[in-house]
C-alpha cells in the first residue's frame, strides 16, 4: 500500500471537529515509524485532532517518547556495538523482558540512536524511513504540536500516556512528577493536553496536581492494571465506571469491548464518561472477520466499514494508526447524516 498525499485542512482558530475525535496513535504509525516527527506530522496533516506520545524516562529522568522502555524493536540499538553491554533482562510489570531499556541510557546517548519500523513484515512500506528519525522527548512533541497547530489552523492536543508507572516509581524514576512539571512549564490547558494511563493510581496522582486537564482511563481486554488488584472486567461494570468517573473524564477500551451485545458505551455515557476506542488499523490481520478483504493478512480490508460501525454506535473518539482513513470515514458519515 502507498500512503496517499495529505494536505493541511483549511480553517483557522481552535479546532472543533464535527463528529468523533480522531487520535493519531503514536502519530500515523500505519504510514511512518511510530513516535517520530514524521509520524506526528503526517497524522496532523491527515486531519488528526490529537497526537499520542507514550512516555518513558531516561536515566537522567527526561521523558522520552517510546511505547515501552525496551527499545530493541523500534531503534537501531541492537546494531550499535558501543551499547552491546547495555543488553540485559529485567522484570517489568511481572514479566521478564530482555533488551535495551531507556532507563539505562542518558538522553544524550539515546539521541545517537535512529528509529526503525516496529512491524517490518506487516508494514514493509515504512522501512524506507528507517534511520531517518530520532528518539523524541515529550517536550519536542509539545513543540511540534504547537508548530503543526499554527500550520494547520487547528489546535492540536497532545495525548500522553504514562507507561509502566508502577515499575518506574519502584526504581526511583517516577513518571507523574516529571510529567506534571513539563505540563506546568508549558502552561498546557484542557484544550492542549489529555493524560492517559492504564493504571488508576497514575491518573489519581495527576489529578491531585489539579492541572485542570481531562484524564483518560485506558482499559485492557483481560487481566487488570498492574499491581492494582482489580480487573478490567470489573472496571467496565456500571459500578466500576462510576468509580472511574470520580477521577477521570474518559475511558479508552479496546474497540472489541464496544461491540454489541456489550452495553459498555451506553453505560459509560450514563456515568458521565466519554469513550475513545483503540486501536483501529487497516490491515486484514487486525480487522474483525466481517471487514477483511481477501486472504493476505497484511492487505488492507474494509477499514471504512469498521469506522462507520463505531461512529454509528456513538463513540466519542477513535485511536488509529491510519488517521487519514478515520478522518475520511468521519467526513463520509457527516455527508450522510
Tab-separated table of N, CA and C in Angstrom, residues 197-329:
chain	number	residue	atom	x	y	z
A	197	UNK	N	-3.645	6.711	31.077
A	197	UNK	CA	-2.877	5.618	31.664
A	197	UNK	C	-3.787	4.414	31.832
A	198	UNK	N	-3.182	3.228	31.854
A	198	UNK	CA	-3.909	2.025	32.234
A	198	UNK	C	-3.973	1.885	33.751
A	199	UNK	N	-3.123	2.605	34.473
A	199	UNK	CA	-3.046	2.452	35.926
A	199	UNK	C	-3.786	3.591	36.632
A	200	UNK	N	-4.869	3.281	37.364
A	200	UNK	CA	-5.626	4.325	38.043
A	200	UNK	C	-4.788	5.172	38.992
A	201	UNK	N	-3.840	4.556	39.697
A	201	UNK	CA	-3.022	5.314	40.643
A	201	UNK	C	-2.248	6.414	39.942
A	202	UNK	N	-1.774	6.145	38.744
A	202	UNK	CA	-1.051	7.154	37.981
A	202	UNK	C	-1.956	8.340	37.662
A	203	UNK	N	-3.176	8.057	37.231
A	203	UNK	CA	-4.111	9.136	36.928
A	203	UNK	C	-4.501	9.906	38.180
A	204	UNK	N	-4.662	9.206	39.290
A	204	UNK	CA	-5.016	9.897	40.531
A	204	UNK	C	-3.892	10.837	40.975
A	205	UNK	N	-2.649	10.442	40.734
A	205	UNK	CA	-1.531	11.332	41.067
A	205	UNK	C	-1.574	12.596	40.208
A	206	UNK	N	-1.889	12.429	38.943
A	206	UNK	CA	-2.008	13.599	38.074
A	206	UNK	C	-3.207	14.444	38.498
A	207	UNK	N	-4.310	13.799	38.838
A	207	UNK	CA	-5.499	14.529	39.276
A	207	UNK	C	-5.214	15.356	40.519
A	208	UNK	N	-4.400	14.805	41.425
A	208	UNK	CA	-4.091	15.507	42.675
A	208	UNK	C	-3.328	16.801	42.439
A	209	UNK	N	-2.673	16.916	41.284
A	209	UNK	CA	-1.926	18.138	40.969
A	209	UNK	C	-2.843	19.271	40.533
A	210	UNK	N	-4.111	18.972	40.310
A	210	UNK	CA	-5.111	19.982	39.944
A	210	UNK	C	-4.660	20.819	38.739
A	211	UNK	N	-4.314	20.129	37.677
A	211	UNK	CA	-3.864	20.794	36.458
A	211	UNK	C	-5.027	21.269	35.591
A	212	UNK	N	-6.222	20.763	35.880
A	212	UNK	CA	-7.378	21.129	35.071
A	212	UNK	C	-7.428	20.430	33.730
A	213	UNK	N	-6.725	19.307	33.606
A	213	UNK	CA	-6.685	18.573	32.345
A	213	UNK	C	-7.623	17.370	32.385
A	214	UNK	N	-8.240	17.029	31.270
A	214	UNK	CA	-9.019	15.788	31.220
A	214	UNK	C	-8.103	14.578	31.393
A	215	UNK	N	-8.636	13.545	32.023
A	215	UNK	CA	-7.896	12.303	32.238
A	215	UNK	C	-8.643	11.155	31.569
A	216	UNK	N	-7.871	10.189	31.094
A	216	UNK	CA	-8.406	9.091	30.270
A	216	UNK	C	-7.945	7.780	30.876
A	217	UNK	N	-8.889	6.978	31.348
A	217	UNK	CA	-8.581	5.662	31.900
A	217	UNK	C	-8.608	4.631	30.779
A	218	UNK	N	-7.431	4.139	30.403
A	218	UNK	CA	-7.350	3.089	29.387
A	218	UNK	C	-7.721	1.748	30.012
A	219	UNK	N	-8.334	0.883	29.221
A	219	UNK	CA	-8.844	-0.396	29.713
A	219	UNK	C	-8.423	-1.519	28.776
A	220	UNK	N	-7.861	-2.568	29.351
A	220	UNK	CA	-7.471	-3.730	28.562
A	220	UNK	C	-8.611	-4.710	28.395
A	221	UNK	N	-8.335	-5.769	27.651
A	221	UNK	CA	-9.363	-6.783	27.393
A	221	UNK	C	-9.290	-7.957	28.356
A	222	UNK	N	-8.181	-8.093	29.070
A	222	UNK	CA	-8.032	-9.187	30.036
A	222	UNK	C	-7.134	-8.721	31.164
A	223	UNK	N	-7.177	-9.449	32.282
A	223	UNK	CA	-6.354	-9.063	33.416
A	223	UNK	C	-6.819	-7.753	34.013
A	224	UNK	N	-5.852	-6.985	34.529
A	224	UNK	CA	-6.171	-5.709	35.142
A	224	UNK	C	-4.935	-4.842	35.206
A	225	UNK	N	-5.073	-3.602	35.657
A	225	UNK	CA	-3.914	-2.721	35.774
A	225	UNK	C	-2.885	-3.321	36.727
A	226	UNK	N	-1.620	-3.253	36.362
A	226	UNK	CA	-0.585	-3.913	37.149
A	226	UNK	C	-0.579	-3.398	38.589
A	227	UNK	N	-0.606	-4.343	39.536
A	227	UNK	CA	-0.467	-4.014	40.942
A	227	UNK	C	-1.676	-3.382	41.592
A	228	UNK	N	-2.828	-3.400	40.923
A	228	UNK	CA	-3.987	-2.695	41.460
A	228	UNK	C	-5.060	-3.606	42.047
A	229	UNK	N	-4.971	-4.910	41.835
A	229	UNK	CA	-5.916	-5.829	42.454
A	229	UNK	C	-7.342	-5.695	41.979
A	230	UNK	N	-7.540	-5.172	40.792
A	230	UNK	CA	-8.873	-5.052	40.212
A	230	UNK	C	-8.773	-5.462	38.752
A	231	UNK	N	-9.821	-6.050	38.222
A	231	UNK	CA	-9.792	-6.488	36.831
A	231	UNK	C	-10.403	-5.420	35.929
A	232	UNK	N	-9.988	-5.432	34.675
A	232	UNK	CA	-10.610	-4.530	33.705
A	232	UNK	C	-12.087	-4.859	33.553
A	233	UNK	N	-12.423	-6.132	33.652
A	233	UNK	CA	-13.832	-6.521	33.559
A	233	UNK	C	-14.653	-5.813	34.641
A	234	UNK	N	-14.132	-5.793	35.877
A	234	UNK	CA	-14.846	-5.112	36.954
A	234	UNK	C	-14.892	-3.602	36.726
A	235	UNK	N	-13.820	-3.054	36.173
A	235	UNK	CA	-13.785	-1.614	35.920
A	235	UNK	C	-14.812	-1.201	34.875
A	236	UNK	N	-15.226	-2.144	34.015
A	236	UNK	CA	-16.177	-1.827	32.945
A	236	UNK	C	-17.625	-2.099	33.327
A	237	UNK	N	-17.870	-2.474	34.597
A	237	UNK	CA	-19.249	-2.603	35.073
A	237	UNK	C	-19.795	-1.214	35.387
A	238	UNK	N	-21.120	-1.054	35.507
A	238	UNK	CA	-21.657	0.261	35.879
A	238	UNK	C	-21.040	0.819	37.157
A	239	UNK	N	-20.838	-0.035	38.163
A	239	UNK	CA	-20.218	0.441	39.405
A	239	UNK	C	-18.767	0.842	39.166
A	240	UNK	N	-18.047	0.044	38.385
A	240	UNK	CA	-16.665	0.375	38.075
A	240	UNK	C	-16.547	1.667	37.299
A	241	UNK	N	-17.464	1.898	36.386
A	241	UNK	CA	-17.452	3.131	35.601
A	241	UNK	C	-17.743	4.346	36.469
A	242	UNK	N	-18.639	4.189	37.429
A	242	UNK	CA	-18.902	5.306	38.345
A	242	UNK	C	-17.652	5.644	39.149
A	243	UNK	N	-16.895	4.622	39.533
A	243	UNK	CA	-15.642	4.862	40.246
A	243	UNK	C	-14.647	5.592	39.348
A	244	UNK	N	-14.520	5.167	38.114
A	244	UNK	CA	-13.620	5.853	37.179
A	244	UNK	C	-14.028	7.307	37.017
A	245	UNK	N	-15.328	7.564	36.961
A	245	UNK	CA	-15.817	8.930	36.773
A	245	UNK	C	-15.472	9.844	37.939
A	246	UNK	N	-15.054	9.271	39.068
A	246	UNK	CA	-14.670	10.098	40.215
A	246	UNK	C	-13.304	10.749	40.022
A	247	UNK	N	-12.513	10.251	39.058
A	247	UNK	CA	-11.188	10.847	38.844
A	247	UNK	C	-10.849	11.078	37.373
A	248	UNK	N	-11.631	10.523	36.443
A	248	UNK	CA	-11.309	10.635	35.019
A	248	UNK	C	-12.522	11.115	34.233
A	249	UNK	N	-12.268	11.522	33.007
A	249	UNK	CA	-13.300	12.059	32.127
A	249	UNK	C	-13.614	11.134	30.957
A	250	UNK	N	-12.665	10.259	30.653
A	250	UNK	CA	-12.778	9.357	29.514
A	250	UNK	C	-12.465	7.926	29.952
A	251	UNK	N	-13.022	6.976	29.210
A	251	UNK	CA	-12.463	5.630	29.221
A	251	UNK	C	-11.978	5.314	27.812
A	252	UNK	N	-10.946	4.473	27.749
A	252	UNK	CA	-10.400	4.056	26.469
A	252	UNK	C	-10.341	2.547	26.379
A	253	UNK	N	-11.436	1.891	26.006
A	253	UNK	CA	-11.428	0.431	25.875
A	253	UNK	C	-10.957	-0.009	24.492
A	254	UNK	N	-10.554	-1.262	24.397
A	254	UNK	CA	-10.344	-1.879	23.094
A	254	UNK	C	-11.662	-1.834	22.323
A	255	UNK	N	-11.594	-1.558	21.045
A	255	UNK	CA	-12.812	-1.427	20.241
A	255	UNK	C	-13.690	-2.674	20.292
A	256	UNK	N	-13.067	-3.833	20.488
A	256	UNK	CA	-13.859	-5.066	20.557
A	256	UNK	C	-14.785	-5.087	21.763
A	257	UNK	N	-14.442	-4.316	22.801
A	257	UNK	CA	-15.264	-4.279	24.014
A	257	UNK	C	-16.556	-3.498	23.822
A	258	UNK	N	-16.699	-2.828	22.687
A	258	UNK	CA	-17.870	-1.986	22.444
A	258	UNK	C	-18.878	-2.612	21.493
A	259	UNK	N	-18.558	-3.790	20.985
A	259	UNK	CA	-19.441	-4.431	20.008
A	259	UNK	C	-20.611	-5.091	20.736
A	260	UNK	N	-21.854	-4.815	20.322
A	260	UNK	CA	-22.997	-5.476	20.956
A	260	UNK	C	-22.846	-6.989	20.931
A	261	UNK	N	-23.321	-7.678	21.980
A	261	UNK	CA	-24.279	-7.186	22.984
A	261	UNK	C	-23.688	-6.369	24.132
A	262	UNK	N	-22.427	-5.960	24.037
A	262	UNK	CA	-21.849	-5.119	25.083
A	262	UNK	C	-22.673	-3.843	25.258
A	263	UNK	N	-22.857	-3.446	26.519
A	263	UNK	CA	-23.534	-2.179	26.821
A	263	UNK	C	-22.548	-1.148	27.358
A	264	UNK	N	-21.252	-1.398	27.168
A	264	UNK	CA	-20.230	-0.536	27.761
A	264	UNK	C	-20.367	0.913	27.314
A	265	UNK	N	-20.613	1.144	26.034
A	265	UNK	CA	-20.706	2.518	25.540
A	265	UNK	C	-21.836	3.266	26.234
A	266	UNK	N	-23.011	2.670	26.282
A	266	UNK	CA	-24.153	3.314	26.937
A	266	UNK	C	-23.921	3.460	28.433
A	267	UNK	N	-23.337	2.448	29.059
A	267	UNK	CA	-23.081	2.507	30.498
A	267	UNK	C	-22.089	3.622	30.829
A	268	UNK	N	-21.059	3.768	30.006
A	268	UNK	CA	-20.071	4.817	30.248
A	268	UNK	C	-20.691	6.192	30.080
A	269	UNK	N	-21.465	6.368	29.037
A	269	UNK	CA	-22.137	7.654	28.842
A	269	UNK	C	-23.081	7.949	30.004
A	270	UNK	N	-23.752	6.928	30.511
A	270	UNK	CA	-24.651	7.122	31.650
A	270	UNK	C	-23.892	7.552	32.897
A	271	UNK	N	-22.619	7.135	32.992
A	271	UNK	CA	-21.780	7.522	34.131
A	271	UNK	C	-21.125	8.881	33.924
A	272	UNK	N	-21.400	9.517	32.797
A	272	UNK	CA	-20.826	10.827	32.517
A	272	UNK	C	-19.450	10.781	31.881
A	273	UNK	N	-19.066	9.625	31.364
A	273	UNK	CA	-17.754	9.453	30.751
A	273	UNK	C	-17.860	9.490	29.234
A	274	UNK	N	-16.838	10.049	28.602
A	274	UNK	CA	-16.697	9.920	27.155
A	274	UNK	C	-15.924	8.637	26.853
A	275	UNK	N	-16.077	8.154	25.625
A	275	UNK	CA	-15.498	6.862	25.253
A	275	UNK	C	-14.658	7.014	23.989
A	276	UNK	N	-13.388	6.627	24.105
A	276	UNK	CA	-12.500	6.597	22.951
A	276	UNK	C	-11.988	5.183	22.748
A	277	UNK	N	-12.205	4.622	21.589
A	277	UNK	CA	-11.871	3.222	21.327
A	277	UNK	C	-10.505	3.092	20.656
A	278	UNK	N	-9.770	2.036	20.994
A	278	UNK	CA	-8.480	1.746	20.365
A	278	UNK	C	-8.470	0.307	19.860
A	279	UNK	N	-7.485	-0.115	19.079
A	279	UNK	CA	-6.698	0.662	18.145
A	279	UNK	C	-7.164	0.276	16.754
A	280	UNK	N	-7.513	1.251	15.952
A	280	UNK	CA	-8.009	1.000	14.609
A	280	UNK	C	-6.831	0.896	13.651
A	281	UNK	N	-6.837	-0.184	12.872
A	281	UNK	CA	-5.798	-0.420	11.872
A	281	UNK	C	-6.479	-0.899	10.592
A	282	UNK	N	-5.785	-0.813	9.481
A	282	UNK	CA	-6.409	-1.110	8.189
A	282	UNK	C	-6.104	-2.502	7.663
A	283	UNK	N	-5.057	-3.146	8.192
A	283	UNK	CA	-4.663	-4.449	7.660
A	283	UNK	C	-5.631	-5.550	8.102
A	284	UNK	N	-5.832	-6.513	7.208
A	284	UNK	CA	-6.765	-7.610	7.488
A	284	UNK	C	-6.519	-8.271	8.834
A	285	UNK	N	-5.254	-8.492	9.183
A	285	UNK	CA	-4.966	-9.256	10.393
A	285	UNK	C	-5.422	-8.554	11.661
A	286	UNK	N	-5.696	-7.265	11.572
A	286	UNK	CA	-6.166	-6.513	12.740
A	286	UNK	C	-7.664	-6.228	12.691
A	287	UNK	N	-8.319	-6.610	11.610
A	287	UNK	CA	-9.738	-6.306	11.445
A	287	UNK	C	-10.607	-7.496	11.844
A	288	UNK	N	-11.811	-7.243	12.360
A	288	UNK	CA	-12.767	-8.335	12.548
A	288	UNK	C	-13.020	-9.033	11.211
A	289	UNK	N	-13.367	-10.303	11.270
A	289	UNK	CA	-13.516	-11.114	10.059
A	289	UNK	C	-14.460	-10.482	9.044
A	290	UNK	N	-15.503	-9.833	9.511
A	290	UNK	CA	-16.502	-9.270	8.596
A	290	UNK	C	-15.939	-8.160	7.724
A	291	UNK	N	-14.820	-7.566	8.133
A	291	UNK	CA	-14.268	-6.432	7.392
A	291	UNK	C	-13.017	-6.787	6.595
A	292	UNK	N	-12.627	-8.047	6.586
A	292	UNK	CA	-11.428	-8.443	5.851
A	292	UNK	C	-11.743	-8.596	4.365
A	293	UNK	N	-10.708	-8.332	3.562
A	293	UNK	CA	-10.826	-8.496	2.114
A	293	UNK	C	-9.706	-9.404	1.634
A	294	UNK	N	-10.067	-10.544	1.082
A	294	UNK	CA	-9.066	-11.480	0.618
A	294	UNK	C	-8.411	-12.212	1.774
A	295	UNK	N	-7.362	-12.971	1.452
A	295	UNK	CA	-6.725	-13.822	2.455
A	295	UNK	C	-5.374	-13.311	2.939
A	296	UNK	N	-4.814	-12.308	2.278
A	296	UNK	CA	-3.493	-11.807	2.670
A	296	UNK	C	-3.602	-11.030	3.976
A	297	UNK	N	-2.913	-11.440	5.025
A	297	UNK	CA	-3.076	-10.777	6.326
A	297	UNK	C	-2.633	-9.323	6.339
A	298	UNK	N	-1.668	-8.957	5.485
A	298	UNK	CA	-1.175	-7.576	5.513
A	298	UNK	C	-1.878	-6.676	4.502
A	299	UNK	N	-2.773	-7.242	3.688
A	299	UNK	CA	-3.547	-6.425	2.749
A	299	UNK	C	-4.578	-5.599	3.511
A	300	UNK	N	-4.982	-4.489	2.929
A	300	UNK	CA	-5.981	-3.644	3.564
A	300	UNK	C	-7.368	-4.243	3.380
A	301	UNK	N	-8.133	-4.218	4.474
A	301	UNK	CA	-9.520	-4.636	4.430
A	301	UNK	C	-10.438	-3.436	4.352
A	302	UNK	N	-11.700	-3.641	4.723
A	302	UNK	CA	-12.691	-2.565	4.645
A	302	UNK	C	-12.691	-1.769	5.948
A	303	UNK	N	-11.614	-1.022	6.146
A	303	UNK	CA	-11.498	-0.215	7.361
A	303	UNK	C	-12.604	0.825	7.447
A	304	UNK	N	-13.041	1.345	6.298
A	304	UNK	CA	-14.108	2.346	6.314
A	304	UNK	C	-15.375	1.794	6.963
A	305	UNK	N	-15.690	0.549	6.690
A	305	UNK	CA	-16.899	-0.048	7.266
A	305	UNK	C	-16.779	-0.175	8.777
A	306	UNK	N	-15.578	-0.485	9.267
A	306	UNK	CA	-15.413	-0.593	10.711
A	306	UNK	C	-15.588	0.762	11.379
A	307	UNK	N	-14.990	1.813	10.802
A	307	UNK	CA	-15.205	3.150	11.364
A	307	UNK	C	-16.683	3.512	11.327
A	308	UNK	N	-17.343	3.235	10.212
A	308	UNK	CA	-18.758	3.585	10.088
A	308	UNK	C	-19.580	2.928	11.188
A	309	UNK	N	-19.256	1.677	11.503
A	309	UNK	CA	-19.983	0.981	12.564
A	309	UNK	C	-19.799	1.699	13.895
A	310	UNK	N	-18.550	1.983	14.270
A	310	UNK	CA	-18.299	2.578	15.585
A	310	UNK	C	-18.779	4.028	15.647
A	311	UNK	N	-18.631	4.773	14.565
A	311	UNK	CA	-19.181	6.127	14.553
A	311	UNK	C	-20.692	6.074	14.732
A	312	UNK	N	-21.326	5.112	14.083
A	312	UNK	CA	-22.771	4.971	14.204
A	312	UNK	C	-23.226	4.579	15.598
A	313	UNK	N	-22.361	3.857	16.319
A	313	UNK	CA	-22.690	3.467	17.694
A	313	UNK	C	-22.628	4.651	18.654
A	314	UNK	N	-21.893	5.700	18.286
A	314	UNK	CA	-21.818	6.887	19.126
A	314	UNK	C	-20.536	7.049	19.909
A	315	UNK	N	-19.452	6.408	19.453
A	315	UNK	CA	-18.169	6.562	20.125
A	315	UNK	C	-17.710	8.018	20.019
A	316	UNK	N	-16.993	8.500	21.027
A	316	UNK	CA	-16.577	9.903	21.073
A	316	UNK	C	-15.213	10.152	20.446
A	317	UNK	N	-14.404	9.109	20.306
A	317	UNK	CA	-13.074	9.253	19.708
A	317	UNK	C	-12.605	7.892	19.232
A	318	UNK	N	-11.712	7.915	18.248
A	318	UNK	CA	-11.047	6.691	17.793
A	318	UNK	C	-9.544	6.923	17.834
A	319	UNK	N	-8.831	5.921	18.293
A	319	UNK	CA	-7.368	5.938	18.326
A	319	UNK	C	-6.907	5.055	17.175
A	320	UNK	N	-6.147	5.622	16.241
A	320	UNK	CA	-5.917	4.925	14.990
A	320	UNK	C	-4.502	5.079	14.461
A	321	UNK	N	-4.010	4.014	13.823
A	321	UNK	CA	-2.734	4.067	13.114
A	321	UNK	C	-2.875	4.762	11.769
A	322	UNK	N	-4.115	4.923	11.308
A	322	UNK	CA	-4.383	5.489	9.985
A	322	UNK	C	-5.361	6.661	10.112
A	323	UNK	N	-4.918	7.801	10.639
A	323	UNK	CA	-5.847	8.914	10.854
A	323	UNK	C	-6.473	9.435	9.568
A	324	UNK	N	-5.785	9.290	8.439
A	324	UNK	CA	-6.360	9.757	7.181
A	324	UNK	C	-7.637	8.994	6.840
A	325	UNK	N	-7.626	7.679	7.049
A	325	UNK	CA	-8.820	6.878	6.763
A	325	UNK	C	-9.932	7.221	7.752
A	326	UNK	N	-9.562	7.395	9.029
A	326	UNK	CA	-10.559	7.738	10.048
A	326	UNK	C	-11.215	9.078	9.755
A	327	UNK	N	-10.422	10.054	9.323
A	327	UNK	CA	-10.964	11.378	9.006
A	327	UNK	C	-11.889	11.293	7.798
A	328	UNK	N	-11.478	10.553	6.770
A	328	UNK	CA	-12.330	10.430	5.587
A	328	UNK	C	-13.632	9.713	5.927
A	329	UNK	N	-13.556	8.690	6.772
A	329	UNK	CA	-14.776	7.992	7.185
A	329	UNK	C	-15.692	8.925	7.967
